Short mmCIF file of C-alpha atoms in Angstrom, two decimals:
data_model
loop_
_atom_site.label_atom_id
_atom_site.label_comp_id
_atom_site.label_asym_id
_atom_site.label_seq_id
_atom_site.Cartn_x
_atom_site.Cartn_y
_atom_site.Cartn_z
CA MET A 1 0.00 0.00 0.00
CA LEU A 2 1.17 3.52 -0.83
CA ASP A 3 0.26 6.60 1.19
CA PHE A 4 0.61 10.16 -0.12
CA GLU A 5 1.01 13.33 1.96
CA HIS A 6 1.36 16.81 0.46
CA LYS A 7 2.85 19.72 2.40
CA PHE A 8 2.40 22.51 -0.13
CA ASP A 9 -0.40 24.86 -1.03
CA ALA A 10 -1.50 24.00 -4.55
CA LYS A 11 -4.10 26.82 -4.50
CA ILE A 12 -6.82 24.72 -6.09
CA GLY A 13 -9.47 27.33 -6.91
CA LYS A 14 -12.08 27.36 -9.65
CA LYS A 15 -9.56 28.11 -12.40
CA ALA A 16 -7.21 25.38 -11.18
CA LYS A 17 -10.04 22.83 -11.02
CA GLU A 18 -10.96 23.62 -14.61
CA SER A 19 -7.32 23.21 -15.69
CA ILE A 20 -7.03 19.90 -13.83
CA LYS A 21 -10.26 18.64 -15.37
CA LYS A 22 -8.97 19.56 -18.84
CA SER A 23 -5.64 17.79 -18.20
CA PHE A 24 -7.37 14.66 -16.92
CA SER A 25 -9.61 14.61 -19.99
CA ALA A 26 -6.56 14.93 -22.26
CA LEU A 27 -4.90 11.96 -20.55
CA GLN A 28 -8.09 9.93 -20.95
CA LYS A 29 -8.06 10.74 -24.67
CA GLU A 30 -4.39 9.74 -24.93
CA ARG A 31 -5.26 6.38 -23.44
CA SER A 32 -8.42 5.71 -25.46
CA SER A 33 -6.88 6.87 -28.75
CA GLY A 34 -4.17 4.24 -28.56
CA LYS A 35 -1.50 6.78 -29.53
CA ILE A 36 0.23 6.43 -26.16
CA GLY A 37 0.42 2.80 -25.09
CA TYR A 38 2.08 2.66 -21.69
CA TYR A 39 -1.28 3.08 -19.93
CA ASN A 40 -2.28 -0.41 -21.13
CA LEU A 41 0.99 -2.23 -20.44
CA PRO A 42 -0.04 -3.58 -17.01
CA GLU A 43 -3.22 -5.16 -18.39
CA ASN A 44 -1.52 -6.47 -21.53
CA GLY A 45 1.46 -7.75 -19.57
CA PHE A 46 -0.32 -10.90 -18.38
CA SER A 47 -0.53 -12.35 -21.89
CA LEU A 48 3.12 -11.45 -22.44
CA LEU A 49 3.97 -13.26 -19.22
CA GLU A 50 2.21 -16.37 -20.55
CA GLU A 51 4.35 -16.14 -23.70
CA VAL A 52 7.52 -16.00 -21.57
CA GLU A 53 6.41 -19.06 -19.58
CA LYS A 54 5.84 -20.98 -22.83
CA TYR A 55 9.29 -19.94 -24.03
CA LYS A 56 10.85 -21.30 -20.84
CA LYS A 57 9.45 -24.72 -21.72
CA THR A 58 10.78 -24.72 -25.29
CA ASN A 59 14.25 -23.22 -24.86
CA GLU A 60 16.70 -26.11 -24.37
CA TYR A 61 18.73 -24.31 -21.69
CA LEU A 62 15.87 -22.77 -19.74
CA LYS A 63 13.95 -26.04 -19.77
CA GLU A 64 16.85 -27.80 -18.06
CA ASN A 65 17.50 -24.83 -15.74
CA LEU A 66 21.03 -24.43 -17.11
CA ILE A 67 20.82 -20.62 -17.35
CA LYS A 68 22.01 -18.86 -14.20
CA ASP A 69 23.29 -15.53 -15.57
CA ILE A 70 20.98 -13.33 -17.64
CA VAL A 71 22.87 -10.48 -19.32
CA VAL A 72 20.73 -7.50 -20.35
CA ILE A 73 22.31 -5.46 -23.14
CA GLY A 74 20.54 -2.11 -23.45
CA ILE A 75 20.82 1.54 -22.56
CA GLY A 76 18.52 4.15 -21.01
CA GLY A 77 14.90 3.08 -21.23
CA SER A 78 16.02 -0.38 -22.34
CA SER A 79 17.66 -1.12 -19.00
CA LEU A 80 17.09 1.46 -16.24
CA GLY A 81 13.56 0.44 -15.27
CA THR A 82 14.38 -3.26 -15.25
CA LYS A 83 17.48 -2.62 -13.19
CA ALA A 84 15.44 -0.55 -10.73
CA VAL A 85 12.88 -3.32 -10.19
CA TYR A 86 15.60 -5.97 -9.97
CA GLU A 87 17.51 -4.12 -7.24
CA LEU A 88 14.35 -3.37 -5.25
CA LEU A 89 13.00 -6.92 -5.28
CA LYS A 90 15.97 -9.26 -5.57
CA ASP A 91 16.44 -9.71 -1.81
CA GLN A 92 12.92 -11.09 -1.45
CA THR A 93 12.91 -13.19 -4.62
CA LYS A 94 13.79 -16.86 -4.39
CA THR A 95 15.82 -17.53 -7.51
CA ASP A 96 19.10 -19.09 -8.53
CA LYS A 97 19.53 -16.59 -11.38
CA LYS A 98 21.23 -13.19 -11.55
CA LEU A 99 20.67 -10.29 -13.88
CA TYR A 100 23.67 -8.38 -15.20
CA PHE A 101 23.37 -5.10 -17.09
CA LEU A 102 25.61 -3.86 -19.88
CA GLU A 103 24.32 -0.34 -20.50
CA ASN A 104 27.42 1.71 -21.18
CA VAL A 105 30.26 1.40 -23.67
CA ASP A 106 32.72 2.06 -20.86
CA PRO A 107 35.41 -0.58 -21.63
CA LEU A 108 36.29 -1.05 -17.96
CA ASP A 109 32.67 -1.73 -17.01
CA ILE A 110 32.21 -4.16 -19.92
CA THR A 111 35.38 -6.04 -19.02
CA ARG A 112 34.58 -6.19 -15.31
CA THR A 113 31.02 -7.41 -15.88
CA LEU A 114 31.91 -10.06 -18.45
CA LYS A 115 34.59 -11.52 -16.17
CA LYS A 116 31.66 -12.88 -14.13
CA ILE A 117 29.92 -14.46 -17.12
CA ASN A 118 30.46 -18.05 -18.24
CA LYS A 119 28.97 -18.82 -21.65
CA ASN A 120 27.78 -22.25 -20.52
CA ARG A 121 25.41 -20.73 -17.95
CA ALA A 122 24.53 -17.47 -19.69
CA MET A 123 21.71 -15.99 -21.74
CA PHE A 124 22.07 -12.64 -23.52
CA ILE A 125 19.06 -10.34 -23.97
CA VAL A 126 19.61 -7.61 -26.57
CA ILE A 127 17.19 -4.70 -26.13
CA SER A 128 16.79 -1.81 -28.53
CA LYS A 129 13.46 -0.26 -29.44
CA SER A 130 14.81 1.20 -32.68
CA GLY A 131 16.83 -1.94 -33.27
CA SER A 132 20.01 -0.06 -34.14
CA THR A 133 21.14 1.67 -30.95
CA ILE A 134 24.88 2.15 -31.42
CA GLU A 135 25.90 1.31 -27.84
CA THR A 136 23.74 -1.82 -27.68
CA THR A 137 24.83 -3.06 -31.12
CA SER A 138 28.50 -2.51 -30.33
CA ILE A 139 28.33 -4.45 -27.06
CA PHE A 140 26.38 -7.27 -28.72
CA LYS A 141 29.05 -7.57 -31.42
CA TYR A 142 31.73 -7.78 -28.74
CA ILE A 143 29.84 -10.52 -26.90
CA MET A 144 29.35 -12.48 -30.14
CA GLU A 145 33.10 -12.41 -30.69
CA LYS A 146 34.19 -12.94 -27.07
CA TYR A 147 31.99 -15.99 -26.49
CA LYS A 148 32.35 -17.28 -30.07
CA LEU A 149 28.60 -17.24 -30.65
CA SER A 150 27.66 -18.22 -34.20
CA PHE A 151 24.49 -17.30 -36.04
CA LYS A 152 24.85 -20.67 -37.78
CA SER A 153 24.60 -22.52 -34.49
CA LYS A 154 21.05 -23.22 -33.35
CA SER A 155 22.40 -24.01 -29.91
CA ASP A 156 24.19 -20.65 -29.65
CA MET A 157 21.09 -18.76 -30.80
CA GLN A 158 19.15 -20.41 -27.97
CA ARG A 159 21.31 -18.26 -25.71
CA VAL A 160 20.16 -15.01 -27.33
CA VAL A 161 16.86 -13.13 -27.03
CA ALA A 162 15.98 -9.93 -28.88
CA ILE A 163 13.53 -7.30 -27.58
CA THR A 164 12.71 -4.61 -30.11
CA ASP A 165 10.06 -3.01 -32.29
CA ASN A 166 8.47 -5.35 -34.80
CA GLY A 167 10.15 -4.84 -38.17
CA SER A 168 13.24 -3.08 -36.82
CA ALA A 169 16.76 -3.98 -37.96
CA LEU A 170 17.25 -6.08 -34.83
CA SER A 171 13.89 -7.75 -35.43
CA MET A 172 14.94 -8.70 -38.96
CA LEU A 173 18.28 -10.02 -37.67
CA ALA A 174 16.47 -12.16 -35.11
CA GLU A 175 14.02 -13.51 -37.66
CA LYS A 176 16.79 -14.41 -40.11
CA ASN A 177 18.80 -16.28 -37.48
CA SER A 178 15.99 -18.00 -35.53
CA ILE A 179 16.54 -15.83 -32.45
CA LYS A 180 13.54 -15.62 -30.13
CA GLN A 181 12.17 -12.09 -30.18
CA PHE A 182 9.66 -10.22 -28.07
CA ASN A 183 8.28 -6.98 -29.44
CA ILE A 184 7.75 -3.60 -27.80
CA PRO A 185 4.43 -1.96 -28.73
CA LEU A 186 5.07 0.74 -31.33
CA ASN A 187 3.09 3.25 -29.26
CA VAL A 188 5.30 2.83 -26.17
CA GLY A 189 8.40 5.00 -25.80
CA GLY A 190 11.59 3.61 -24.32
CA ARG A 191 11.51 5.46 -21.02
CA PHE A 192 7.89 4.34 -20.45
CA SER A 193 8.58 0.72 -21.44
CA VAL A 194 9.60 -0.97 -18.18
CA LEU A 195 6.32 -2.93 -18.00
CA SER A 196 6.58 -4.02 -21.63
CA ALA A 197 8.78 -6.90 -22.83
CA VAL A 198 11.74 -4.67 -21.91
CA GLY A 199 11.25 -5.41 -18.21
CA ILE A 200 8.80 -8.29 -18.12
CA VAL A 201 10.96 -10.73 -20.11
CA PRO A 202 14.26 -10.44 -18.15
CA LEU A 203 12.48 -10.35 -14.78
CA ALA A 204 10.24 -13.30 -15.62
CA LEU A 205 13.20 -15.34 -16.92
CA ALA A 206 14.90 -14.64 -13.59
CA ASN A 207 11.77 -15.96 -11.78
CA PHE A 208 10.66 -12.64 -10.28
CA ASP A 209 7.01 -12.19 -9.28
CA VAL A 210 6.07 -10.23 -12.38
CA ASN A 211 2.41 -11.17 -11.96
CA SER A 212 2.17 -9.18 -8.73
CA LEU A 213 4.19 -6.31 -10.21
CA LEU A 214 1.63 -6.04 -13.02
CA LYS A 215 -1.29 -6.30 -10.60
CA GLY A 216 0.03 -3.36 -8.55
CA ALA A 217 0.58 -1.29 -11.67
CA MET A 218 -2.86 -2.13 -13.09
CA ALA A 219 -4.57 -1.31 -9.80
CA TYR A 220 -2.99 2.14 -9.74
CA VAL A 221 -3.66 3.06 -13.38
CA ASN A 222 -7.28 1.93 -13.00
CA SER A 223 -7.65 3.94 -9.80
CA PHE A 224 -6.25 7.00 -11.57
CA PHE A 225 -8.64 6.80 -14.52
CA GLU A 226 -11.55 6.16 -12.15
CA GLY A 227 -10.82 9.63 -10.76
CA LYS A 228 -9.53 8.43 -7.39
CA GLU A 229 -6.01 9.94 -7.56
CA ASN A 230 -6.72 13.67 -7.66
CA ARG A 231 -3.70 14.36 -5.46
CA LEU A 232 -1.45 13.33 -8.33
CA LEU A 233 -3.15 15.83 -10.65
CA GLU A 234 -2.99 18.56 -8.01
CA LYS A 235 0.72 17.91 -7.55
CA ALA A 236 1.31 18.05 -11.32
CA TYR A 237 -0.66 21.30 -11.52
CA PHE A 238 1.37 22.78 -8.66
CA TYR A 239 4.70 21.79 -10.25
CA SER A 240 3.73 23.41 -13.55
CA LYS A 241 2.56 26.64 -11.95
CA VAL A 242 5.65 27.15 -9.78
CA ALA A 243 8.18 25.85 -12.32
CA LYS A 244 9.96 29.19 -12.68
CA GLN A 245 10.25 29.72 -8.93
CA TYR A 246 11.02 26.05 -8.18
CA PRO A 247 12.71 24.63 -11.31
CA ILE A 248 14.43 21.76 -9.43
CA ASN A 249 12.64 18.65 -8.21
CA VAL A 250 14.46 16.53 -5.63
CA MET A 251 13.62 12.87 -5.01
CA PHE A 252 14.92 11.91 -1.54
CA THR A 253 14.52 8.14 -1.07
CA TYR A 254 15.28 6.58 2.29
CA SER A 255 16.76 3.27 1.18
CA THR A 256 19.82 2.38 -0.86
CA LEU A 257 17.59 -0.07 -2.72
CA PHE A 258 16.07 2.90 -4.57
CA THR A 259 19.35 3.97 -6.20
CA TYR A 260 18.44 2.70 -9.67
CA PHE A 261 14.78 3.62 -9.31
CA ASN A 262 16.00 7.17 -8.74
CA GLN A 263 18.08 6.99 -11.92
CA TRP A 264 15.05 5.75 -13.83
CA TYR A 265 13.06 8.72 -12.51
CA VAL A 266 15.78 11.12 -13.66
CA GLN A 267 15.61 9.81 -17.23
CA LEU A 268 11.81 9.75 -17.26
CA TRP A 269 11.51 13.27 -15.84
CA ALA A 270 14.33 14.94 -17.78
CA GLU A 271 13.73 13.42 -21.21
CA SER A 272 9.97 13.87 -21.01
CA LEU A 273 9.68 17.38 -19.57
CA GLY A 274 12.72 19.28 -20.87
CA LYS A 275 11.08 20.65 -24.03
CA ILE A 276 10.06 23.66 -26.08
CA ASP A 277 6.39 24.44 -25.41
CA LYS A 278 3.83 25.42 -28.06
CA ILE A 279 4.71 29.11 -27.87
CA GLY A 280 8.46 28.58 -28.09
CA ASN A 281 9.48 28.72 -24.43
CA SER A 282 12.04 26.30 -22.94
CA VAL A 283 10.36 24.49 -20.06
CA GLY A 284 11.19 21.65 -17.71
CA LEU A 285 11.97 20.60 -14.17
CA THR A 286 15.50 19.51 -13.31
CA PRO A 287 15.50 16.16 -11.46
CA ILE A 288 17.94 15.42 -8.66
CA HIS A 289 18.02 12.12 -6.81
CA LEU A 290 19.29 11.57 -3.27
CA ILE A 291 19.59 8.61 -0.90
CA GLY A 292 18.87 8.96 2.80
CA SER A 293 20.40 8.92 5.24
CA VAL A 294 23.67 9.34 3.29
CA ASP A 295 22.82 12.56 1.45
CA GLN A 296 21.22 14.29 4.42
CA HIS A 297 24.81 14.75 5.63
CA SER A 298 25.60 16.82 2.52
CA PHE A 299 22.89 17.89 0.09
CA LEU A 300 20.38 18.69 2.84
CA GLN A 301 22.50 21.72 3.70
CA LEU A 302 21.91 23.13 0.20
CA ILE A 303 18.18 22.41 0.39
CA ILE A 304 17.77 24.13 3.76
CA GLN A 305 20.02 27.17 3.46
CA GLY A 306 20.77 27.37 -0.25
CA PRO A 307 18.54 28.95 -2.89
CA LYS A 308 14.85 28.24 -2.29
CA ASN A 309 14.34 26.90 -5.80
CA LYS A 310 13.58 23.24 -5.09
CA THR A 311 10.59 21.04 -4.38
CA VAL A 312 11.28 17.81 -2.50
CA THR A 313 9.62 14.41 -2.57
CA VAL A 314 10.59 12.06 0.25
CA ILE A 315 10.01 8.32 -0.25
CA LYS A 316 9.89 6.22 2.89
CA ILE A 317 9.48 2.51 3.70
CA GLU A 318 7.63 1.80 6.93
CA ASP A 319 8.78 -1.78 7.44
CA PHE A 320 11.95 -3.23 5.87
CA LYS A 321 11.18 -6.67 7.32
CA LYS A 322 14.73 -6.81 8.73
CA PRO A 323 14.77 -6.87 12.56
CA ILE A 324 18.46 -6.11 13.13
CA LYS A 325 19.13 -3.76 16.05
CA VAL A 326 21.85 -1.46 17.30
CA PRO A 327 23.60 -3.53 20.01
CA LYS A 328 23.27 -2.46 23.64
CA MET A 329 26.95 -1.71 23.75
CA ASN A 330 28.78 1.04 25.60
CA LEU A 331 31.93 2.36 23.94
CA ASP A 332 34.48 4.53 25.71
CA PHE A 333 34.00 8.22 24.91
CA LEU A 334 30.94 7.50 22.71
CA ASP A 335 28.33 7.34 25.47
CA LYS A 336 26.48 10.40 24.12
CA VAL A 337 24.99 8.24 21.34
CA ASP A 338 23.90 5.41 23.62
CA TYR A 339 20.30 6.64 23.38
CA ILE A 340 19.98 4.63 20.17
CA ASN A 341 21.07 1.33 21.78
CA GLY A 342 18.52 -1.45 21.39
CA HIS A 343 16.55 0.25 18.63
CA LYS A 344 16.07 -1.31 15.21
CA PHE A 345 17.99 0.14 12.26
CA ASN A 346 14.57 0.37 10.58
CA THR A 347 13.45 2.70 13.39
CA LEU A 348 16.63 4.78 13.16
CA LEU A 349 16.39 5.26 9.40
CA ASN A 350 12.73 6.26 9.53
CA ALA A 351 13.39 8.68 12.39
CA GLU A 352 16.11 10.29 10.26
CA CYS A 353 13.67 10.44 7.36
CA ASP A 354 11.00 12.10 9.50
CA ALA A 355 13.51 14.57 10.94
CA THR A 356 14.66 15.54 7.44
CA TYR A 357 11.10 15.89 6.14
CA GLU A 358 10.03 18.01 9.11
CA THR A 359 13.09 20.24 8.74
CA ILE A 360 12.31 20.82 5.07
CA ILE A 361 8.69 21.67 5.87
CA ASP A 362 9.74 24.02 8.69
CA GLU A 363 11.73 26.00 6.12
CA ASN A 364 8.57 26.43 4.00
CA ILE A 365 10.04 24.37 1.16
CA PRO A 366 7.32 22.66 -0.92
CA ALA A 367 7.48 18.97 -0.04
CA ASP A 368 5.51 15.76 -0.13
CA CYS A 369 6.00 12.27 1.21
CA ILE A 370 5.24 8.90 -0.39
CA THR A 371 5.17 6.05 2.12
CA LEU A 372 5.33 2.36 1.21
CA ASP A 373 4.17 0.08 3.99
CA LYS A 374 6.80 -2.38 2.74
CA ILE A 375 8.70 -3.31 -0.41
CA THR A 376 6.52 -5.63 -2.46
CA PRO A 377 6.09 -6.22 -6.20
CA GLU A 378 2.60 -4.69 -5.98
CA ASN A 379 3.89 -1.51 -4.34
CA ILE A 380 6.72 -1.12 -6.85
CA GLY A 381 4.30 -1.64 -9.73
CA SER A 382 2.06 1.09 -8.33
CA LEU A 383 4.99 3.45 -7.79
CA ILE A 384 6.16 3.00 -11.39
CA LEU A 385 2.72 3.96 -12.72
CA TYR A 386 2.49 6.85 -10.25
CA TYR A 387 5.63 8.45 -11.68
CA GLU A 388 4.72 7.73 -15.30
CA LEU A 389 1.28 9.27 -14.84
CA LEU A 390 2.72 12.23 -12.92
CA THR A 391 5.14 12.85 -15.79
CA SER A 392 2.33 12.76 -18.36
CA ALA A 393 0.18 15.09 -16.25
CA VAL A 394 2.95 17.68 -15.84
CA GLY A 395 3.55 17.47 -19.59
CA GLN A 396 -0.12 18.28 -20.18
CA PHE A 397 0.08 21.36 -17.97
CA PHE A 398 3.29 22.46 -19.72
CA GLU A 399 1.54 21.97 -23.08
CA ILE A 400 4.41 19.99 -24.57
CA ASN A 401 4.94 16.68 -26.35
CA THR A 402 5.91 14.54 -23.37
CA TYR A 403 6.87 11.55 -25.48
CA ASP A 404 9.43 12.75 -28.03
CA GLN A 405 13.12 13.54 -27.47
CA PRO A 406 14.46 15.75 -30.29
CA GLY A 407 17.36 17.01 -28.17
CA VAL A 408 18.63 13.45 -27.75
CA GLU A 409 18.34 12.85 -31.48
CA PHE A 410 20.51 15.92 -32.21
CA GLY A 411 23.36 14.27 -30.30
CA LYS A 412 22.90 10.96 -32.15
CA VAL A 413 23.22 12.72 -35.51
CA LYS A 414 26.49 14.36 -34.45
CA LEU A 415 27.83 11.00 -33.19
CA VAL A 416 27.19 9.35 -36.57
CA LYS A 417 29.01 12.19 -38.34
CA LYS A 418 32.10 11.66 -36.15
CA PHE A 419 32.48 8.13 -37.52
CA THR A 420 31.32 8.63 -41.11
CA LYS A 421 33.21 11.73 -42.26
#
C-alpha cells in the first residue's frame, strides 16, 4: 500500500479545477486513442507473461535450468527500469539466477562485468526499441566475438533473445537467425517501457514475481482513470505553476535499494519534460536524486540554506522486514549516542527520514512524502505507474509533447558524423 502526503499549497481554486479537469480529460483521450500505449501495459502484460512461460518450456537451456546468468544489453529506457525493479526486489525473490546489465560502452565496465559471465550458464538479452542503438549493437558484437557465438549454431542462438520493435533492424536479424524475439508496442516509448517486454521478459526469466508487479501497476492506473487519484493531478498542476520559482525537483529516497529507481526517474523526468512548449518557451523541471540517510549529511544543507528553488519528494518505507538492532553496547568516549542502543535500524532510518522531512517543511520548502508500507512487487508496480502518470500530467500542464526527445536525437546525428566523415 502507498500513502501520499502533500505539504504545499496548490491553491486549487475554480480556475485550477478547470485546468485539472482539462488535463485529466486529455490523458483519458491519450489512453483511449491508442496513440500512447504505456497506460495499457499492465493489463496487456499478463498475456506477455504467458508467452515467456511458454518460451521457458521450449528453450533447451531454460527447460533444463542451465541458465544462471541473464545479461541484459541495453541503454537508457532499455535497461534502467528493469534494473530498478531488480535491485528493489531481488532480496525477497527466491531464484538461482542473476541479472547483469551492460548499458554503457565504458570498456572497464564491460570487461569487469563479463569476467563474471560463463557462456555455458549465460543468456544474452539484446534490447533496442529502434533496433540499431549504437551502444547496444557494439556491445552485442563484442559478446558475439568474445563468447564465439555463431548465427549458424542453433544451440548458440538459444542463448540469445531480442527485444525490439516489430520490423526493426534487430527484429529482422532475429528472424533471419531464428533468435527468439519479443516486441515492444510501437506506441510505447523507451523510457515508459519498463512494464513491456523490456522489463517483463528479463524479470520473468529470472523468476521474479512479475504477476504481482503487473497487478500493482494495473490497480494504480485503474484507480487513476476512475478519478480516485486527484492528489497526483494537483501535484502536477502545482509543479507546472511554480516551475519558474522552483525549477528543481528533488527525489529523496530513504533506502539504498532505490538507487536505480532514482536513476530511472531522472531519465523519465528529464527526457519527457525538458522541451520547447507550443509558444516557443524552454520548459522543464531539473530532477535530482538523493539517498537517505547518506545525502542528508551533505545535500540537505543546500536544500535548507541554499537557494529556495527546489521542491522535494521524500520516499519512505515503513517496514523493511529486517529486525536487526543497534547492540546495547557502551563504547568509551561515545556514550552520548547510547540513546539509540537497542533500537532497530529500521526505526533509526525512519526517524532520520521524518527529521529531514520536518526540517524541510519548517523552512517552507514545498514537499511531499510517499510512504510504502513495505517493499513488495505490488507496491513497486504502483509506484512505477504513479511516476509515469505524474510525468504525463505535468507534460499536459506544460503543453508539450511529453513523449518525443528531439534534443537526444541531435546528439545521435552528431555521433554518426564523427564516424562517417
